[in-house]
Short mmCIF file of C-alpha atoms in Angstrom, two decimals:
data_model
loop_
_atom_site.label_atom_id
_atom_site.label_comp_id
_atom_site.label_asym_id
_atom_site.label_seq_id
_atom_site.Cartn_x
_atom_site.Cartn_y
_atom_site.Cartn_z
CA MET A 503 -13.31 9.93 -22.41
CA LEU A 504 -13.32 6.16 -22.18
CA LYS A 505 -9.98 4.77 -23.24
CA ASP A 506 -10.19 1.14 -24.35
CA HIS A 507 -6.97 -0.41 -25.56
CA PHE A 508 -8.36 -3.68 -26.86
CA ARG A 509 -9.09 -5.50 -30.05
CA PRO A 510 -12.59 -5.65 -31.59
CA GLN A 511 -13.35 -8.97 -29.85
CA SER A 512 -12.97 -7.38 -26.39
CA PHE A 513 -16.10 -7.35 -24.24
CA ASN A 514 -17.34 -3.82 -24.81
CA GLY A 515 -20.21 -2.71 -22.56
CA ILE A 516 -20.47 -5.90 -20.60
CA ASP A 517 -18.84 -7.16 -17.38
CA ASP A 518 -18.38 -10.41 -15.52
CA ILE A 519 -15.57 -9.36 -13.21
CA VAL A 520 -14.56 -5.84 -12.37
CA ILE A 521 -11.12 -5.13 -10.89
CA VAL A 522 -10.74 -1.79 -9.20
CA GLY A 523 -7.15 -0.56 -9.61
CA GLY A 524 -4.40 -1.00 -12.15
CA GLY A 525 -1.45 -1.76 -9.90
CA LEU A 526 0.45 -5.02 -9.50
CA ALA A 527 -2.35 -6.90 -7.70
CA GLY A 528 -5.03 -5.86 -10.22
CA LEU A 529 -3.00 -6.64 -13.35
CA PHE A 530 -1.69 -9.96 -12.00
CA CYS A 531 -5.20 -11.07 -10.96
CA ALA A 532 -6.55 -10.18 -14.42
CA LEU A 533 -3.85 -12.22 -16.14
CA LYS A 534 -4.50 -15.18 -13.86
CA LEU A 535 -8.26 -14.96 -14.67
CA ALA A 536 -7.69 -15.03 -18.45
CA PRO A 537 -9.41 -16.01 -20.71
CA ARG A 538 -12.35 -14.98 -18.55
CA PRO A 539 -13.66 -11.47 -19.39
CA VAL A 540 -12.33 -8.89 -16.94
CA THR A 541 -12.62 -5.12 -16.83
CA ILE A 542 -9.93 -3.13 -14.97
CA LEU A 543 -10.99 0.34 -13.88
CA ALA A 544 -7.97 2.58 -13.31
CA ALA A 545 -8.11 6.15 -11.99
CA ALA A 546 -4.87 7.11 -13.78
CA PRO A 547 -3.25 5.88 -17.02
CA ILE A 548 -2.35 2.28 -16.36
CA GLY A 549 0.88 2.01 -14.35
CA HIS A 550 1.03 5.68 -13.44
CA GLY A 551 -1.19 5.78 -10.40
CA ALA A 552 0.10 2.61 -8.72
CA SER A 553 2.52 2.51 -5.78
CA SER A 554 3.74 -0.83 -7.24
CA ALA A 555 5.43 1.05 -10.10
CA TRP A 556 7.40 3.09 -7.59
CA ALA A 557 8.63 0.18 -5.49
CA GLN A 558 12.42 0.24 -5.48
CA GLY A 559 13.46 -2.73 -3.38
CA GLY A 560 11.99 -5.77 -5.07
CA ILE A 561 10.17 -8.97 -4.13
CA ALA A 562 11.14 -11.19 -1.17
CA ALA A 563 11.19 -14.93 -1.86
CA ALA A 564 13.15 -17.74 -0.21
CA MET A 565 15.07 -19.01 -3.23
CA SER A 566 18.75 -18.97 -2.36
CA PRO A 567 20.62 -22.20 -1.38
CA GLY A 568 21.00 -21.11 2.25
CA ASP A 569 17.46 -19.86 2.69
CA THR A 570 14.31 -21.69 3.72
CA PHE A 571 10.63 -20.96 3.95
CA GLU A 572 10.94 -21.29 7.72
CA LYS A 573 13.56 -18.53 7.87
CA HIS A 574 11.42 -16.21 5.74
CA VAL A 575 8.38 -16.91 7.92
CA ALA A 576 10.47 -16.29 11.10
CA ASP A 577 11.73 -12.95 9.80
CA THR A 578 8.21 -11.90 8.86
CA VAL A 579 6.85 -12.87 12.29
CA THR A 580 9.64 -11.04 14.07
CA ALA A 581 9.17 -7.82 12.06
CA GLY A 582 5.39 -8.03 12.59
CA ALA A 583 5.74 -7.51 16.32
CA GLY A 584 3.67 -10.34 17.66
CA ILE A 585 0.42 -10.16 15.61
CA VAL A 586 1.36 -11.81 12.29
CA ASP A 587 -1.07 -14.49 11.10
CA GLU A 588 1.44 -17.34 10.77
CA LYS A 589 -0.82 -19.61 8.73
CA MET A 590 -1.37 -16.94 6.08
CA THR A 591 2.33 -16.13 6.11
CA ARG A 592 3.40 -19.71 5.56
CA MET A 593 1.04 -19.96 2.61
CA MET A 594 2.37 -16.70 1.11
CA VAL A 595 6.03 -17.62 1.57
CA ALA A 596 5.57 -21.17 0.18
CA GLU A 597 3.92 -19.83 -3.00
CA GLY A 598 6.49 -17.05 -3.49
CA PRO A 599 8.99 -18.84 -5.75
CA ALA A 600 6.19 -20.01 -8.11
CA ARG A 601 4.93 -16.38 -8.44
CA ILE A 602 8.47 -15.19 -9.17
CA HIS A 603 8.63 -17.69 -12.03
CA ASP A 604 5.21 -16.42 -13.25
CA LEU A 605 6.66 -12.92 -13.40
CA LEU A 606 9.74 -14.18 -15.30
CA GLU A 607 7.34 -15.76 -17.82
CA TYR A 608 5.53 -12.43 -18.19
CA GLY A 609 8.87 -10.91 -19.11
CA VAL A 610 10.15 -9.26 -15.89
CA PRO A 611 13.94 -8.85 -16.31
CA PHE A 612 15.06 -9.70 -12.77
CA ASP A 613 18.79 -9.24 -12.09
CA ARG A 614 20.91 -12.36 -12.71
CA ASP A 615 24.51 -13.30 -11.99
CA LEU A 616 27.09 -14.36 -14.58
CA GLU A 617 25.73 -17.93 -14.48
CA GLY A 618 22.18 -16.74 -15.22
CA LYS A 619 20.90 -17.38 -11.70
CA LEU A 620 18.65 -14.85 -9.98
CA LEU A 621 20.71 -12.29 -8.12
CA LEU A 622 19.43 -11.98 -4.58
CA SER A 623 20.07 -9.07 -2.18
CA ARG A 624 19.37 -8.45 1.49
CA GLU A 625 17.25 -5.75 3.11
CA ALA A 626 16.51 -4.66 6.66
CA ALA A 627 15.32 -7.35 9.10
CA HIS A 628 15.91 -10.19 6.58
CA SER A 629 18.27 -12.88 7.81
CA GLU A 630 19.18 -14.00 4.29
CA ARG A 631 19.67 -12.54 0.82
CA ARG A 632 16.25 -13.10 -0.70
CA ILE A 633 15.21 -9.87 -2.49
CA VAL A 634 14.79 -10.30 -6.26
CA ARG A 635 15.54 -6.91 -7.89
CA VAL A 636 15.83 -5.21 -11.24
CA ARG A 637 18.79 -2.90 -11.85
CA GLY A 638 19.16 -2.21 -8.18
CA ASP A 639 16.20 0.08 -7.55
CA MET A 640 13.87 -0.40 -10.56
CA ALA A 641 11.91 -3.53 -9.67
CA GLY A 642 8.49 -1.91 -9.41
CA LYS A 643 8.81 -0.04 -12.70
CA ALA A 644 10.11 -3.06 -14.57
CA ILE A 645 7.48 -5.44 -13.11
CA MET A 646 4.67 -3.07 -14.03
CA GLU A 647 6.00 -2.51 -17.58
CA ALA A 648 6.15 -6.27 -18.16
CA LEU A 649 2.66 -6.90 -16.75
CA ILE A 650 1.16 -3.98 -18.72
CA ALA A 651 2.62 -5.44 -21.90
CA ALA A 652 1.20 -8.88 -21.01
CA VAL A 653 -2.24 -7.43 -20.22
CA ARG A 654 -2.32 -5.55 -23.50
CA ARG A 655 -1.63 -8.82 -25.33
CA THR A 656 -4.59 -10.54 -23.61
CA PRO A 657 -7.89 -9.91 -25.48
CA SER A 658 -10.12 -10.99 -22.60
CA ILE A 659 -8.86 -8.04 -20.43
CA ARG A 660 -10.24 -4.59 -20.95
CA ILE A 661 -8.63 -1.55 -19.27
CA ILE A 662 -10.70 1.55 -18.78
CA GLU A 663 -8.44 4.43 -17.69
CA GLY A 664 -9.45 7.63 -16.02
CA TYR A 665 -12.44 6.15 -14.17
CA VAL A 666 -12.40 6.88 -10.43
CA VAL A 667 -14.48 4.30 -8.55
CA GLU A 668 -16.53 6.07 -5.88
CA GLU A 669 -18.95 3.45 -4.61
CA LEU A 670 -19.44 -0.27 -4.14
CA VAL A 671 -23.04 -1.30 -4.94
CA ARG A 672 -24.47 -3.67 -2.32
CA GLU A 673 -27.67 -5.66 -2.78
CA GLY A 674 -28.44 -7.61 0.39
CA ARG A 675 -25.47 -9.82 1.25
CA PHE A 676 -23.74 -9.23 -2.08
CA ILE A 677 -21.65 -6.62 -3.80
CA SER A 678 -23.18 -6.40 -7.24
CA GLY A 679 -21.00 -3.83 -8.95
CA VAL A 680 -19.36 -0.46 -8.70
CA VAL A 681 -20.08 3.18 -9.62
CA ALA A 682 -17.31 5.20 -11.19
CA ARG A 683 -16.77 8.78 -12.39
CA PRO A 684 -15.06 9.21 -15.77
CA ASP A 685 -12.46 11.78 -16.88
CA ALA A 686 -10.14 11.13 -13.96
CA GLY A 687 -13.06 11.82 -11.61
CA GLN A 688 -13.89 15.18 -13.17
CA SER A 689 -17.00 14.20 -15.15
CA LYS A 690 -20.42 15.44 -13.96
CA THR A 691 -21.94 12.06 -14.78
CA ARG A 692 -21.23 8.64 -13.29
CA VAL A 693 -21.25 5.21 -14.77
CA SER A 694 -22.41 1.96 -13.10
CA PHE A 695 -20.65 -1.33 -13.71
CA PRO A 696 -22.71 -4.32 -12.59
CA ALA A 697 -20.55 -7.39 -11.99
CA ARG A 698 -20.73 -10.90 -10.54
CA ALA A 699 -17.40 -10.33 -8.80
CA VAL A 700 -15.60 -7.19 -7.74
CA VAL A 701 -11.88 -7.34 -6.91
CA LEU A 702 -10.71 -4.31 -4.95
CA CYS A 703 -7.05 -3.52 -5.69
CA SER A 704 -7.15 0.23 -5.11
CA GLY A 705 -3.92 0.65 -3.19
CA GLY A 706 -2.90 2.34 0.05
CA ILE A 707 -3.47 5.44 2.18
CA GLY A 708 -0.24 7.42 1.85
CA HIS A 709 -1.84 10.66 0.69
CA LEU A 710 -3.88 10.90 3.85
CA TYR A 711 -0.59 12.30 5.21
CA ALA A 712 1.35 15.44 4.30
CA VAL A 713 4.62 13.58 3.65
CA THR A 714 4.38 10.30 1.70
CA THR A 715 6.18 8.28 -0.94
CA ASN A 716 2.88 7.19 -2.54
CA PRO A 717 1.17 8.58 -5.64
CA TRP A 718 -1.86 10.80 -5.00
CA GLU A 719 -4.27 8.00 -5.97
CA ALA A 720 -3.25 6.19 -2.75
CA CYS A 721 -5.52 8.24 -0.52
CA GLY A 722 -7.51 5.50 1.24
CA GLN A 723 -10.62 5.53 -0.98
CA GLY A 724 -10.76 1.74 -1.27
CA VAL A 725 -10.73 1.09 2.48
CA GLY A 726 -13.33 3.80 2.97
CA MET A 727 -15.57 2.47 0.23
CA ALA A 728 -15.41 -1.04 1.60
CA ALA A 729 -16.11 0.16 5.17
CA ARG A 730 -19.06 2.21 3.99
CA ALA A 731 -20.38 -0.89 2.29
CA GLY A 732 -20.16 -2.82 5.56
CA ALA A 733 -16.85 -4.65 5.27
CA ILE A 734 -14.72 -5.46 8.29
CA ILE A 735 -11.47 -3.44 8.45
CA ALA A 736 -8.46 -4.97 10.19
CA ASP A 737 -5.44 -3.29 11.85
CA PRO A 738 -5.99 0.24 10.48
CA GLU A 739 -3.80 1.82 13.15
CA PHE A 740 -0.62 0.28 11.75
CA VAL A 741 0.94 2.72 9.30
CA GLN A 742 4.50 2.19 8.17
CA PHE A 743 6.75 5.18 7.70
CA HIS A 744 9.73 4.71 5.43
CA PRO A 745 12.61 6.21 7.33
CA THR A 746 14.56 7.50 4.30
CA ALA A 747 12.37 9.57 2.02
CA ILE A 748 14.51 12.21 0.37
CA ASN A 749 13.81 15.50 2.17
CA ILE A 750 13.70 18.00 -0.70
CA GLY A 751 10.14 19.29 -0.33
CA LYS A 752 8.58 17.22 -3.15
CA ASP A 753 5.09 15.71 -2.95
CA PRO A 754 5.20 12.73 -3.18
CA ALA A 755 8.64 12.51 -1.56
CA PRO A 756 11.23 10.51 -3.61
CA LEU A 757 12.46 7.42 -1.90
CA ALA A 758 16.00 6.44 -0.94
CA THR A 759 15.56 2.68 -1.12
CA GLU A 760 16.12 0.28 1.79
CA ALA A 761 18.68 -1.48 -0.37
CA LEU A 762 21.09 1.36 0.14
CA ARG A 763 21.29 0.57 3.82
CA GLY A 764 21.38 -3.10 2.98
CA ASP A 765 24.54 -2.31 0.96
CA GLY A 766 26.14 -0.45 3.88
CA ALA A 767 24.93 3.16 3.74
CA VAL A 768 24.70 4.80 7.20
CA LEU A 769 22.46 7.36 8.85
CA VAL A 770 24.14 10.42 10.36
CA ASN A 771 22.97 13.75 11.77
CA SER A 772 24.37 17.19 10.84
CA ALA A 773 27.27 16.61 13.23
CA GLY A 774 28.20 13.40 11.40
CA HIS A 775 27.15 11.21 14.36
CA ARG A 776 25.80 7.73 13.42
CA PHE A 777 22.79 7.91 15.69
CA MET A 778 21.07 4.58 14.94
CA LEU A 779 23.80 2.66 16.78
CA ASP A 780 22.65 4.44 19.97
CA ILE A 781 19.11 3.09 19.44
CA HIS A 782 19.33 -0.48 18.17
CA PRO A 783 22.14 -3.10 17.85
CA ASP A 784 21.27 -3.56 14.16
CA GLY A 785 21.74 0.13 13.52
CA GLU A 786 20.47 1.13 10.08
CA LEU A 787 19.11 -2.41 9.49
CA ALA A 788 16.74 -2.29 12.43
CA PRO A 789 13.00 -2.65 11.65
CA ARG A 790 11.58 0.32 9.80
CA ASP A 791 9.49 1.63 12.68
CA ILE A 792 12.53 1.93 14.90
CA VAL A 793 14.62 3.60 12.21
CA SER A 794 11.76 5.95 11.40
CA ARG A 795 11.50 7.10 14.99
CA GLY A 796 15.27 7.56 15.13
CA VAL A 797 15.23 9.76 12.02
CA PHE A 798 12.13 11.61 13.24
CA ALA A 799 13.80 12.42 16.59
CA GLU A 800 16.88 13.89 14.87
CA VAL A 801 14.74 16.02 12.53
CA GLN A 802 12.52 17.19 15.41
CA ALA A 803 15.60 18.08 17.44
CA GLY A 804 16.87 20.31 14.62
CA ARG A 805 19.94 18.17 13.93
CA GLY A 806 18.57 16.74 10.68
CA ALA A 807 19.10 13.25 9.32
CA PHE A 808 21.20 12.21 6.35
CA LEU A 809 21.86 8.94 4.53
CA ASP A 810 25.58 8.76 3.84
CA CYS A 811 26.27 6.47 0.86
CA THR A 812 29.61 7.98 -0.08
CA LYS A 813 31.73 5.07 1.26
CA ALA A 814 29.35 2.10 0.81
CA VAL A 815 28.22 2.95 -2.71
CA GLY A 816 30.30 5.93 -3.87
CA LYS A 817 31.11 6.16 -7.57
CA HIS A 818 28.90 3.16 -8.35
CA PHE A 819 25.75 5.03 -7.37
CA PRO A 820 24.58 5.99 -10.90
CA GLU A 821 24.48 2.44 -12.22
CA MET A 822 23.53 0.66 -9.02
CA PHE A 823 20.66 3.00 -7.98
CA PRO A 824 19.71 5.12 -10.99
CA THR A 825 16.27 6.17 -9.71
CA VAL A 826 17.61 7.51 -6.42
CA TYR A 827 20.55 9.14 -8.24
CA ALA A 828 18.26 10.96 -10.59
CA SER A 829 16.04 12.24 -7.72
CA CYS A 830 19.08 13.53 -5.91
CA LEU A 831 20.60 15.25 -8.94
CA ALA A 832 17.25 16.96 -9.62
CA ALA A 833 17.65 18.58 -6.17
CA SER A 834 21.34 19.51 -6.77
CA ILE A 835 22.60 16.72 -4.46
CA ASP A 836 25.38 14.43 -5.66
CA PRO A 837 25.00 11.23 -3.56
CA VAL A 838 28.40 10.02 -4.75
CA THR A 839 30.07 12.73 -2.63
CA GLN A 840 27.28 14.17 -0.44
CA PRO A 841 24.97 12.70 2.23
CA ILE A 842 21.28 12.67 1.26
CA PRO A 843 18.83 14.60 3.54
CA VAL A 844 16.08 12.21 4.68
CA VAL A 845 12.80 12.29 6.60
CA PRO A 846 10.19 9.63 7.52
CA ALA A 847 7.30 9.45 5.11
CA VAL A 848 4.16 7.31 5.00
CA HIS A 849 5.07 4.38 2.82
CA TYR A 850 2.78 1.42 3.50
CA HIS A 851 -0.41 0.57 5.34
CA MET A 852 -0.42 -2.78 7.16
CA GLY A 853 -4.15 -2.37 7.83
CA GLY A 854 -7.00 -2.54 5.38
CA VAL A 855 -9.97 -4.61 4.30
CA LEU A 856 -9.95 -7.94 6.10
CA THR A 857 -9.54 -10.90 3.74
CA ASP A 858 -9.10 -14.65 4.06
CA GLY A 859 -6.66 -16.96 2.28
CA GLN A 860 -8.64 -16.72 -0.96
CA GLY A 861 -8.79 -12.93 -0.85
CA ARG A 862 -12.48 -12.93 0.13
CA THR A 863 -13.73 -10.03 2.20
CA SER A 864 -16.55 -10.18 4.79
CA ILE A 865 -19.06 -9.28 2.06
CA ASP A 866 -20.06 -11.83 -0.57
CA GLY A 867 -19.07 -10.86 -4.11
CA LEU A 868 -16.13 -8.70 -2.96
CA TRP A 869 -12.55 -9.88 -3.09
CA ALA A 870 -9.51 -7.68 -2.42
CA ALA A 871 -5.75 -7.82 -2.93
CA GLY A 872 -2.70 -5.62 -2.45
CA GLU A 873 -2.23 -2.76 -0.04
CA VAL A 874 -5.94 -2.09 0.36
CA THR A 875 -6.17 -5.36 2.29
CA SER A 876 -5.10 -6.67 5.68
CA THR A 877 -4.31 -10.39 5.20
CA GLY A 878 -2.44 -10.57 8.51
CA VAL A 879 0.92 -11.35 6.95
CA HIS A 880 2.44 -8.00 7.84
CA GLY A 881 1.28 -7.82 11.45
CA ALA A 882 2.15 -4.48 13.06
CA ASN A 883 5.13 -3.78 10.81
CA ARG A 884 5.71 -5.04 7.25
CA LEU A 885 8.95 -6.79 6.51
CA ALA A 886 10.70 -5.07 3.58
CA SER A 887 9.73 -6.34 0.09
CA ASN A 888 6.97 -8.62 1.38
CA SER A 889 4.29 -6.30 -0.03
CA LEU A 890 4.87 -7.13 -3.71
CA LEU A 891 5.05 -10.79 -2.75
CA GLU A 892 1.71 -10.54 -0.95
CA ALA A 893 0.15 -8.79 -3.95
CA VAL A 894 1.00 -11.49 -6.47
CA VAL A 895 0.34 -14.48 -4.18
CA PHE A 896 -3.11 -13.35 -3.13
CA ALA A 897 -4.03 -11.99 -6.58
CA ALA A 898 -3.39 -15.48 -7.98
CA ARG A 899 -5.43 -17.05 -5.16
CA ILE A 900 -8.33 -14.70 -5.86
CA ALA A 901 -8.35 -15.82 -9.48
CA GLU A 902 -8.59 -19.42 -8.41
CA SER A 903 -11.29 -18.61 -5.90
CA ILE A 904 -13.45 -16.78 -8.46
CA LYS A 905 -13.04 -19.60 -10.96
CA GLY A 906 -14.21 -22.06 -8.30
CA THR A 907 -17.04 -19.89 -6.96
CA LEU A 908 -18.31 -18.60 -10.32
CA PRO A 909 -17.32 -21.27 -12.80
CA ALA A 910 -19.19 -19.86 -15.80
CA PRO A 911 -19.05 -16.22 -16.93
CA LYS A 912 -22.31 -14.28 -16.95
CA LEU A 913 -22.10 -10.98 -18.76
CA THR A 914 -24.13 -7.93 -17.72
CA GLU A 915 -24.76 -4.67 -19.56
CA TRP A 916 -23.57 -1.46 -17.86
CA GLY A 917 -24.94 2.03 -18.24
CA ASP A 918 -25.38 5.49 -16.82
CA ASP A 919 -27.98 4.81 -14.07
CA ALA A 920 -25.56 5.70 -11.41
CA GLY A 921 -27.62 7.52 -8.83
CA GLU A 922 -25.92 10.43 -7.09
CA ASN A 923 -24.54 12.98 -9.53
CA ASP A 924 -22.74 15.57 -7.37
CA ASP A 925 -20.30 18.08 -8.81
CA PRO A 926 -16.84 16.63 -9.37
CA VAL A 927 -13.87 17.80 -7.33
CA THR A 928 -10.15 17.39 -7.71
CA VAL A 929 -9.64 15.85 -4.27
CA GLU A 930 -5.91 16.35 -4.04
CA ASP A 931 -6.24 20.14 -4.55
CA SER A 932 -9.22 20.72 -2.27
CA PRO A 933 -8.68 22.75 0.98
CA PRO A 934 -10.40 20.10 3.18
CA PHE A 935 -8.08 17.38 1.92
CA LYS A 936 -5.00 19.57 2.62
CA VAL A 937 -6.31 20.19 6.14
CA LEU A 938 -6.84 16.43 6.61
CA ARG A 939 -3.31 15.59 5.44
CA SER A 940 -1.75 18.08 7.82
CA LEU A 941 -3.95 16.83 10.68
CA MET A 942 -3.02 13.17 10.08
CA SER A 943 0.72 13.94 9.94
CA GLU A 944 0.60 16.07 13.09
CA CYS A 945 -1.74 13.93 15.21
CA VAL A 946 -1.70 10.39 13.79
CA GLY A 947 1.90 10.25 12.60
CA VAL A 948 5.19 8.70 13.61
CA VAL A 949 4.54 9.51 17.31
CA ARG A 950 0.98 9.55 18.71
CA THR A 951 -0.64 10.39 22.04
CA ARG A 952 -4.12 10.18 23.49
CA GLU A 953 -4.29 13.96 23.27
CA SER A 954 -3.28 14.12 19.61
CA LEU A 955 -5.54 11.28 18.58
CA THR A 956 -8.52 12.77 20.41
CA ARG A 957 -7.92 16.03 18.60
CA ALA A 958 -7.68 14.21 15.28
CA ILE A 959 -11.00 12.42 15.80
CA ARG A 960 -12.77 15.66 16.72
CA GLU A 961 -11.40 17.55 13.74
CA ILE A 962 -12.18 14.64 11.37
CA ALA A 963 -15.77 14.81 12.64
CA ALA A 964 -15.88 18.54 11.83
CA LEU A 965 -14.55 17.91 8.33
CA GLU A 966 -17.20 15.21 7.87
CA ARG A 967 -20.00 17.54 8.89
CA ALA A 968 -18.88 20.09 6.33
CA ASN A 969 -18.45 17.58 3.52
CA ASN A 970 -20.96 16.79 0.75
CA ARG A 971 -18.61 14.90 -1.63
CA LEU A 972 -18.83 11.13 -1.90
CA ARG A 973 -15.18 10.67 -2.78
CA PHE A 974 -14.01 12.72 0.16
CA ALA A 975 -16.39 10.77 2.41
CA ASN A 976 -14.52 7.59 1.46
CA ILE A 977 -11.17 9.23 2.22
CA ILE A 978 -12.18 10.73 5.55
CA THR A 979 -13.77 7.42 6.55
CA THR A 980 -10.37 5.77 6.28
CA ALA A 981 -8.75 8.54 8.30
CA LYS A 982 -11.38 8.06 11.01
CA LEU A 983 -10.77 4.29 11.14
CA ILE A 984 -7.03 4.79 11.54
CA ALA A 985 -7.41 7.43 14.29
CA VAL A 986 -10.03 5.55 16.25
CA ALA A 987 -8.08 2.31 16.15
CA ALA A 988 -4.92 4.13 17.17
CA LEU A 989 -6.74 5.68 20.16
CA GLN A 990 -8.16 2.30 21.18
CA ARG A 991 -4.73 0.58 21.17
CA THR A 992 -3.18 1.86 24.39
CA GLU A 993 0.27 0.44 23.73
CA SER A 994 3.12 0.79 21.20
CA ARG A 995 3.60 -2.01 18.69
CA GLY A 996 5.25 -1.98 15.27
CA GLY A 997 4.16 0.95 13.14
CA HIS A 998 1.90 2.27 15.96
CA PHE A 999 3.81 4.25 18.55
CA ARG A 1000 2.12 5.98 21.50
CA ALA A 1001 4.46 8.31 23.44
CA ASP A 1002 2.04 8.03 26.39
CA CYS A 1003 2.03 4.18 26.22
CA PRO A 1004 5.56 3.43 24.94
CA SER A 1005 5.66 -0.31 25.69
CA GLU A 1006 3.95 -3.36 24.25
CA ARG A 1007 1.23 -4.78 26.46
CA PRO A 1008 0.37 -8.54 26.47
CA GLU A 1009 -3.39 -7.92 26.40
CA TRP A 1010 -2.94 -6.07 23.07
CA GLN A 1011 -1.07 -8.87 21.33
CA ARG A 1012 -3.95 -9.31 18.95
CA ARG A 1013 -5.23 -7.91 15.73
CA THR A 1014 -7.85 -5.13 15.52
CA TYR A 1015 -11.14 -5.77 13.77
CA LEU A 1016 -13.38 -2.75 13.25
CA THR A 1017 -16.52 -1.92 11.32
CA LEU A 1018 -17.46 1.62 10.36
CA ALA A 1019 -20.44 1.48 12.72
CA GLN A 1020 -18.18 0.57 15.61
CA ALA A 1021 -15.71 3.33 14.70
CA GLU A 1022 -18.54 5.90 14.56
CA ARG A 1023 -19.75 4.87 18.02
CA LEU A 1024 -16.23 5.29 19.45
CA ALA A 1025 -15.77 8.63 17.65
CA ALA A 1026 -19.08 9.86 19.05
CA GLU A 1027 -17.90 9.03 22.57
CA VAL A 1028 -14.75 11.06 21.99
CA ALA A 1029 -16.84 13.99 20.69
CA GLU A 1030 -18.95 13.90 23.89
CA THR A 1031 -15.96 14.19 26.23
CA GLU A 1032 -14.48 17.57 27.15
CA PRO A 1033 -11.29 18.55 25.28
CA ALA A 1034 -8.13 18.22 27.40
#
């Protein structure tokens, strides 16, 4: 059933701009486009299917007296392991404070000190305190609640919930609309939405893996759709694992925020040994990829890994980190007195649809923002809390780009002439999807090898041959792009670690650009070789 939350003057049945996804990037872009008519298509009830709502850390912005844009850029470049686009990063960092003030105007209750100034904290690999938070670990939830309220007050924005976008419609050089399936993707009919501009804000790829902190909607459909429409995909091999997902068997895995380590919590194994000091001089505050591999090694060795907050946070845990505290209590763990069992989990994808400084993709009529994109600002390893910053900065730039490119709205009727009408499927419960998630975790996970990646590509091809579902085709396309790019990159850099090529190589100090056609050729070459 179509759920439309707007007043009678909303633009029922007609579209000028369609935004795919109701997370931070999509909502912020819609607000920046107002009063231009916009339709947001969201797979889940607004705010519930977005990774943004689950973000615990906050937004990074150089706003403290001792901080500078140059320091923020330098930290981002260092974390990105040599392939950060510095020009894009400088632009993002310079516009950060203005976007923070936008969020304040939309009602986001960022933490303040006794003088009313924004309270800034520090996270891993940041040289200064520059993380703007809400009640310690509730930034994502609070930001989304404020933006949802602002969107609902804006009559030019229409939200249609429970519509899973399955296809980008391409006519010649242009994307001319989307095709979506109602009823949370369970309807037997599909609806077409013609549009002059499509903004893809569909989120990440976490649920391609068996252990993730992301909601199930983040399963790579947006990247796959864009690739199938002909868009260039950048850096798909770079997948960031959060080192401290709470290891209690839940899917998605609850997150023990980076801020805990920023406030002094330490990682220990079952013997109580603080193992990160053996690996990196920054210990628990080393870049996420290094901490993830440290935690992974302890878990694989059977020693387990635990985040000990008892001394650094102790009795203040409930009020300082209420979200993490509630997750722990639900699993009968008291983090005030007990270490928290942790495991690496897929948390963020640095790769995605290639975009420029205005959020334009390689196909006319298609813009993109948020985790579905690869702007180049994260390089091979995202700096903590830069993702929400990236989402709002580029969402605002997309709004300006669309206003400049398409100065006058042109409204188009939409209807049911949606072409393919296959039977719906609940993707997250299907056996092929479960097989794919296990395969990606085992073969394209924290540690990769040529052998594991070759196996992944062959098994992905087998799953593709057996598939007749459009939605799963989008998902498996993204998995193939990640695996092929990971096999191509014969080095270790940032979130991409090859046990058989453990060092960085100078010839690979560059970004990856890949089309689906190129990935399919490379996958076919793998299929033709004999298994090891």
